[in-house]
CSV table of C-alpha atoms in Angstrom, one decimal:
chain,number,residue,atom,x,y,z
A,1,UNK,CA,-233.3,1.3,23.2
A,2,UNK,CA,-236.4,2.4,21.5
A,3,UNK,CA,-239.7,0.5,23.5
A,4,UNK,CA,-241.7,-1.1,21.1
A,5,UNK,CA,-243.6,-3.3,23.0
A,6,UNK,CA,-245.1,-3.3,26.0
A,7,UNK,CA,-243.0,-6.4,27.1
A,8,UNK,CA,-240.4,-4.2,26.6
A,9,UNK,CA,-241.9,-1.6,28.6
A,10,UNK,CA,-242.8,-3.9,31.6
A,11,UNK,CA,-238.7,-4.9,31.6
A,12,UNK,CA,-237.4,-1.5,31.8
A,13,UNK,CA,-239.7,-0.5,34.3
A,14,UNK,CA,-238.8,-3.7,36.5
A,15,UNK,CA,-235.0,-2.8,36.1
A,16,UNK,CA,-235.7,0.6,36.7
A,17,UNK,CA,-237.7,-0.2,39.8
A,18,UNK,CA,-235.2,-2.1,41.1
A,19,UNK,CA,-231.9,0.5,40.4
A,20,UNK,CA,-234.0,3.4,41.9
A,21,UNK,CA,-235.0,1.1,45.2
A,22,UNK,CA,-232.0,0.4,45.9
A,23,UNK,CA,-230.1,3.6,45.7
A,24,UNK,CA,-232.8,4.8,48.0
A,25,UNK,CA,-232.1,2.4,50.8
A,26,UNK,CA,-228.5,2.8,50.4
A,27,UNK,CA,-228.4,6.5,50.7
A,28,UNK,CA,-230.8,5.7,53.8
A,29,UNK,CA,-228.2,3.1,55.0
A,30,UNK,CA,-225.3,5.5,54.9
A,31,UNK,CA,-224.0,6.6,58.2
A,32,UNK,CA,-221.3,8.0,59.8
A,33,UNK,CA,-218.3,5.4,60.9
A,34,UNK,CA,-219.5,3.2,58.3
A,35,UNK,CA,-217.1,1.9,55.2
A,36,UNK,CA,-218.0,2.0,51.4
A,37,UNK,CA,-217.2,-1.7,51.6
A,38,UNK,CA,-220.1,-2.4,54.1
A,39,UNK,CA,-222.8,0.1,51.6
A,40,UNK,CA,-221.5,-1.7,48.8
A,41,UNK,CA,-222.2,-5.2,50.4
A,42,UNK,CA,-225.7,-3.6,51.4
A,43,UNK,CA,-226.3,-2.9,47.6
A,44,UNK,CA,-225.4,-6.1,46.5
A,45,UNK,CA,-227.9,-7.6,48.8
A,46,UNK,CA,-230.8,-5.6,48.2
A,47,UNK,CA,-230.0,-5.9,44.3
A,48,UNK,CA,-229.9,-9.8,44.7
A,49,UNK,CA,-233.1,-9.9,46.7
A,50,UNK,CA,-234.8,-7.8,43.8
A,51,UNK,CA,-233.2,-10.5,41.2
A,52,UNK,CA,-231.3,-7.8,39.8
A,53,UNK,CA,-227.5,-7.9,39.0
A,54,UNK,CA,-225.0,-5.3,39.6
A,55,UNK,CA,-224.0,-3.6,36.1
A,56,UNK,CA,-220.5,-2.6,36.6
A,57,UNK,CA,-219.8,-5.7,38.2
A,58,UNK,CA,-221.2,-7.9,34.9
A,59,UNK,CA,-219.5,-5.5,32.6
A,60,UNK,CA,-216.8,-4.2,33.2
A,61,UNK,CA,-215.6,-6.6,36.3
A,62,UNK,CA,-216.1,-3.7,38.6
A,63,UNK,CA,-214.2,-4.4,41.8
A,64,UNK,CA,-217.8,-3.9,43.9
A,65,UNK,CA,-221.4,-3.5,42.7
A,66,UNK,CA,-221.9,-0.2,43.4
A,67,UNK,CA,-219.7,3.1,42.2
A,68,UNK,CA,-219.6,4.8,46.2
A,69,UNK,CA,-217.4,8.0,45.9
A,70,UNK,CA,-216.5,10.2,48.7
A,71,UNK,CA,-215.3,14.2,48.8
A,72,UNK,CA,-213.2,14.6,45.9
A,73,UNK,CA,-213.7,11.2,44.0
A,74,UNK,CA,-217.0,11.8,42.9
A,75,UNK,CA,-217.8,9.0,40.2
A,76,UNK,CA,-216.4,5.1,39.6
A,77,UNK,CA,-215.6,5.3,43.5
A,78,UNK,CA,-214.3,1.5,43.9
A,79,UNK,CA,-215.7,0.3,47.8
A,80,UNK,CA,-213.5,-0.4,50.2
A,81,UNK,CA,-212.8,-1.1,53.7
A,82,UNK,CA,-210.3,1.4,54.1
A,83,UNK,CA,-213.2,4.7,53.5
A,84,UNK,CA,-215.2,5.3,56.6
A,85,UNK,CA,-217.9,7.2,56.0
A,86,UNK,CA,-217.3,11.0,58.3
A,87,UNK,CA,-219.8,13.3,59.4
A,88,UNK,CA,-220.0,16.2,56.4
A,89,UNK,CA,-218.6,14.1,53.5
A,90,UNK,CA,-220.0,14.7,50.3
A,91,UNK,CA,-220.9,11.4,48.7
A,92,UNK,CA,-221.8,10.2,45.6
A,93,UNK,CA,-223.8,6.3,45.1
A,94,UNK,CA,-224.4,5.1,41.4
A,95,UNK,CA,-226.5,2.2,40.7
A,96,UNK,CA,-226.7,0.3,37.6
A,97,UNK,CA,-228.2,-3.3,37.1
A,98,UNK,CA,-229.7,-5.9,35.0
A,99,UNK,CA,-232.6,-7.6,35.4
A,100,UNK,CA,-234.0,-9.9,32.6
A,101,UNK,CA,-232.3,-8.7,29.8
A,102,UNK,CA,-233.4,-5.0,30.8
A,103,UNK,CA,-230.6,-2.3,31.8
A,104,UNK,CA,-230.6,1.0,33.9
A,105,UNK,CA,-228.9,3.6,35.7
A,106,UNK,CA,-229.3,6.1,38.6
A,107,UNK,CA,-227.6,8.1,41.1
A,108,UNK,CA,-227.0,10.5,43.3
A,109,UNK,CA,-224.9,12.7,45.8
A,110,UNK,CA,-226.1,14.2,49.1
A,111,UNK,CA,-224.3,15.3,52.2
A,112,UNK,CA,-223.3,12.6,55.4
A,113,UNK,CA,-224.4,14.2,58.7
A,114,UNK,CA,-223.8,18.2,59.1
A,115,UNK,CA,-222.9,20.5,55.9
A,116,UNK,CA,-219.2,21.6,57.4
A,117,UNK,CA,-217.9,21.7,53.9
A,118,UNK,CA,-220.7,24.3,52.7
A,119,UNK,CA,-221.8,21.6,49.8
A,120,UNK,CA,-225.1,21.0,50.1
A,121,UNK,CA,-225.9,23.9,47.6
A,122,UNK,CA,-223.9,22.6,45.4
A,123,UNK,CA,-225.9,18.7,45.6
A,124,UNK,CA,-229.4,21.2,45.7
A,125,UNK,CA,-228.0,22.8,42.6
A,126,UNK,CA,-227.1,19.5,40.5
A,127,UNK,CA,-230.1,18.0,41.2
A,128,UNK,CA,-232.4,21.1,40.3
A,129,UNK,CA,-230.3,21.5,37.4
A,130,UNK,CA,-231.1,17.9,36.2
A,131,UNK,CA,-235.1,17.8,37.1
A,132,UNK,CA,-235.2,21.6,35.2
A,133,UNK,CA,-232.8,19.5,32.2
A,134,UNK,CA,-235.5,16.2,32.1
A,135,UNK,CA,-238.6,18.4,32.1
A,136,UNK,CA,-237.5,20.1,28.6
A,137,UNK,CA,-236.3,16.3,26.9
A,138,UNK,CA,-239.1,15.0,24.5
A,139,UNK,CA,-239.2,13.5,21.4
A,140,UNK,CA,-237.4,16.0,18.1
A,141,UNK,CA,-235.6,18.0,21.0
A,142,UNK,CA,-231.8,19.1,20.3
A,143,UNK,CA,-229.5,16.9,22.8
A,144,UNK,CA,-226.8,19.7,22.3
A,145,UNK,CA,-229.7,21.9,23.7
A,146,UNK,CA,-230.1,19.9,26.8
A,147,UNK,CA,-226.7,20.2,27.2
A,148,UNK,CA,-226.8,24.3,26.8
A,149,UNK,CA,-229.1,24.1,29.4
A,150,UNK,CA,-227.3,22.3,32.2
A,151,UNK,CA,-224.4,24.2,31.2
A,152,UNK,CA,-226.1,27.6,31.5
A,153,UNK,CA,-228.3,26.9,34.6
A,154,UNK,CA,-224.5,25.7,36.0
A,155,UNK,CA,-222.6,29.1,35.2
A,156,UNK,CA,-225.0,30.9,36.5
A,157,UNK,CA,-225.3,29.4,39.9
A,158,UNK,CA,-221.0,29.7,39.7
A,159,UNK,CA,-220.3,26.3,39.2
A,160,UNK,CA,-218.6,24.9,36.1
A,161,UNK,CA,-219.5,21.5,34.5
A,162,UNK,CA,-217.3,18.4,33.7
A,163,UNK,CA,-216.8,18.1,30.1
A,164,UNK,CA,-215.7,14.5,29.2
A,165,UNK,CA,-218.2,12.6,31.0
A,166,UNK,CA,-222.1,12.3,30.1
A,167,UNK,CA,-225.6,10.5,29.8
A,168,UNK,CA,-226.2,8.2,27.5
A,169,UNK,CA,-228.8,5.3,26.3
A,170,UNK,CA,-229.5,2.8,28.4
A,171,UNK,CA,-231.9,-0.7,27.9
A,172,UNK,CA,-230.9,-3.6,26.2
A,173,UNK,CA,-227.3,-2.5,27.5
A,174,UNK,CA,-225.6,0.0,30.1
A,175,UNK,CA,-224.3,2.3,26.8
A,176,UNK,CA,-226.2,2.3,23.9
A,177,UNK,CA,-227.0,5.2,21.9
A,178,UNK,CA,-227.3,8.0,21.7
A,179,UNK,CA,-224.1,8.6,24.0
A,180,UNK,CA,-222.5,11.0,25.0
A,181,UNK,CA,-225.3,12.9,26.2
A,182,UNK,CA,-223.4,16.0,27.4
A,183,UNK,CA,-223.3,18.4,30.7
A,184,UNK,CA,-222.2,21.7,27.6
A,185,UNK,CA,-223.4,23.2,24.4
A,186,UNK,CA,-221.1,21.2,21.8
A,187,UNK,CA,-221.6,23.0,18.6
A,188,UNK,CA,-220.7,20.2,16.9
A,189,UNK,CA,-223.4,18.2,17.7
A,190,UNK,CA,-226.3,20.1,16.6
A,191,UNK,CA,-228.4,17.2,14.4
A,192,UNK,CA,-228.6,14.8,16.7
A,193,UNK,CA,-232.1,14.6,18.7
A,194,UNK,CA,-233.8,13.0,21.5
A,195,UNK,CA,-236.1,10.1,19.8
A,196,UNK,CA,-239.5,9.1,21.0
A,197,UNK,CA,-240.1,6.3,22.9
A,198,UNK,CA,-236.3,6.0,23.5
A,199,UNK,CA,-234.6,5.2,27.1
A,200,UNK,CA,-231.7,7.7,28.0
A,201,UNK,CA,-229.7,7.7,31.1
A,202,UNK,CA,-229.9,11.8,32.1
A,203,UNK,CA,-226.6,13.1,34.5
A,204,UNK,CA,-225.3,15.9,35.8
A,205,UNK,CA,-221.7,16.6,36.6
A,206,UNK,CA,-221.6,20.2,38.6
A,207,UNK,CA,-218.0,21.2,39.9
A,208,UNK,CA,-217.0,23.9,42.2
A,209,UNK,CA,-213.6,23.9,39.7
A,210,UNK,CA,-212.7,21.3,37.3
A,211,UNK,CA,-214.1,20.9,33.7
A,212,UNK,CA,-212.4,17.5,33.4
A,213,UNK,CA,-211.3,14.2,35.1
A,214,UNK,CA,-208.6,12.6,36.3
A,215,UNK,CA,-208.3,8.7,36.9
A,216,UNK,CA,-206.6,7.6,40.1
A,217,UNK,CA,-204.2,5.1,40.2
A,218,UNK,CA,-206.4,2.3,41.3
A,219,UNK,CA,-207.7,2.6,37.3
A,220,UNK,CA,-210.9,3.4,38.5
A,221,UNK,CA,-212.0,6.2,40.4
A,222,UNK,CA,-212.2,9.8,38.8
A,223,UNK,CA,-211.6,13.0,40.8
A,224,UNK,CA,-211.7,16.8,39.3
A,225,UNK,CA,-208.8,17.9,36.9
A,226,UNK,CA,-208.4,20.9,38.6
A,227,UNK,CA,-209.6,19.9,42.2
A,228,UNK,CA,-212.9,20.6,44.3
A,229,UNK,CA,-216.2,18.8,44.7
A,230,UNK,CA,-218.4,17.6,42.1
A,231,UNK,CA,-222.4,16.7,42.4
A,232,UNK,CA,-223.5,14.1,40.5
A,233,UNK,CA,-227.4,13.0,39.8
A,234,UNK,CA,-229.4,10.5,37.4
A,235,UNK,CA,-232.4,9.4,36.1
A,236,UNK,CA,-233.4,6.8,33.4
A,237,UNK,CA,-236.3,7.9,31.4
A,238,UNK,CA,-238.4,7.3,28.5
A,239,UNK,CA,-238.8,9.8,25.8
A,240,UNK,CA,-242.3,10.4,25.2
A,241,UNK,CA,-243.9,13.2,22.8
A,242,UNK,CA,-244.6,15.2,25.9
A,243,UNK,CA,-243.1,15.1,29.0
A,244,UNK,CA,-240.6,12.4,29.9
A,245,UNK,CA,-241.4,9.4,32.0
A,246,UNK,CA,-238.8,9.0,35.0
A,247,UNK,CA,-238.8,5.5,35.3
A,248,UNK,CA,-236.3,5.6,38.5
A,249,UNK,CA,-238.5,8.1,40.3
A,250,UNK,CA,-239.1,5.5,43.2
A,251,UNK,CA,-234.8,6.9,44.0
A,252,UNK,CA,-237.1,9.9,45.7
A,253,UNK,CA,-234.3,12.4,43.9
């Protein structure tokens, strides 16, 4: 969405607030011997009690409220009472709400207990890769240029980047436009720009070896096409003419 007012402005702040609080306390809440089922339940309650309402859930009847992905499901995760959290798992929480009339989107990855899968520079390099990719996004900017430089900052840390899966506006719905806000340099996307005063949903998808997903059979989930770990992290923000506004900065990312 483009702000134009500063009603508008108040309500994605709210939303955004609200998104970035509570994938705070749920990466807090995470523990070891723990299922996704009981985080997700923990979201749902800590959205409810901030009058938000879980995204997927509304819009896509998402079986949870929260995506919770563990090892090498690393996005859409669907909770459940059969994935107990285990000391060195690599997991992933997105949240995404609604609060009146307002939309937004975070997330995150980080490492349960002690790094015995040697990942953690892998989540360090994702989210350094996103901050470094949000502090060059203004108004008249190149998106295929953002996407260069997530793609570049990737390769050279020796990690590849999944292709088919992206940022995108966010506001007065989960998607709006621009979408497809991608982690590479598509050359056929040079004339599209990052607006002023818009709200985009900023991601990064950094893989130890796939460039693509793979859906599981529960419809949902995605894993690498070619295996390994991926690190996922997000931010709403609001274009400005100078440097961005991260409106879910209270997520501590």
């Amino acid at each position: 969405m483009i702000i134009k007012t500063e009603e508008e402005l108040n309500g994605i702040k709210r939303v955004s607030e609200a998104v970035a609080i509570t994938l705070r306390e749920m990466k807090k809440y995470a523990q070891i011997g723990i299922t996704t089922k009981e985080l997700d339940q923990y979201g749902k309650k800590l959205l409810e009690q901030l009058g938000a309402k879980s995204a997927p859930h509304e819009t896509y009847n998402f079986p949870g409220y929260c995506c919770i992905s563990v090892n090498e499901a690393f996005a859409h995760g669907v909770p459940s009472d059969s994935v107990i959290l285990r000391n060195g798992d690599i997991v992933n929480i997105d949240v995404s709400a609604e609060l009146n009339g307002f939309w937004s989107d975070n997330g995150c990855s980080f490492i349960l207990g002690d790094d015995i899968k040697g990942l953690q520079i892998l989540v360090d390099s994702s989210r350094e890769i996103l901050l470094e990719a949000i502090s060059k996004i203004s108004g008249g900017v190149r998106i295929a240029d953002i996407g260069k430089l997530i793609e570049t900052k990737a390769k050279k840390a020796g990690y590849t980047v999944i292709r088919d899966l992206g940022g995108h506006g966010v506001g007065r719905s989960l998607h709006e436009e621009p979408d497809a806000i991608m982690n590479y340099y598509d050359r056929s996307d040079l004339h599209r720009r990052f607006r002023k005063n818009s709200v985009v949903a900023i991601e990064t998808f950094i893989s130890t070896k796939s460039t693509n997903i793979r859906t599981e059979s529960d419809g949902w989930t995605f894993t690498g096409s070619k295996g390994g770990f991926v690190a996922q992290h997000e931010h709403t923000l609001l274009v400005t003419g100078g440097r961005p506004v991260i409106l879910t900065s209270a997520n501590e990312i």
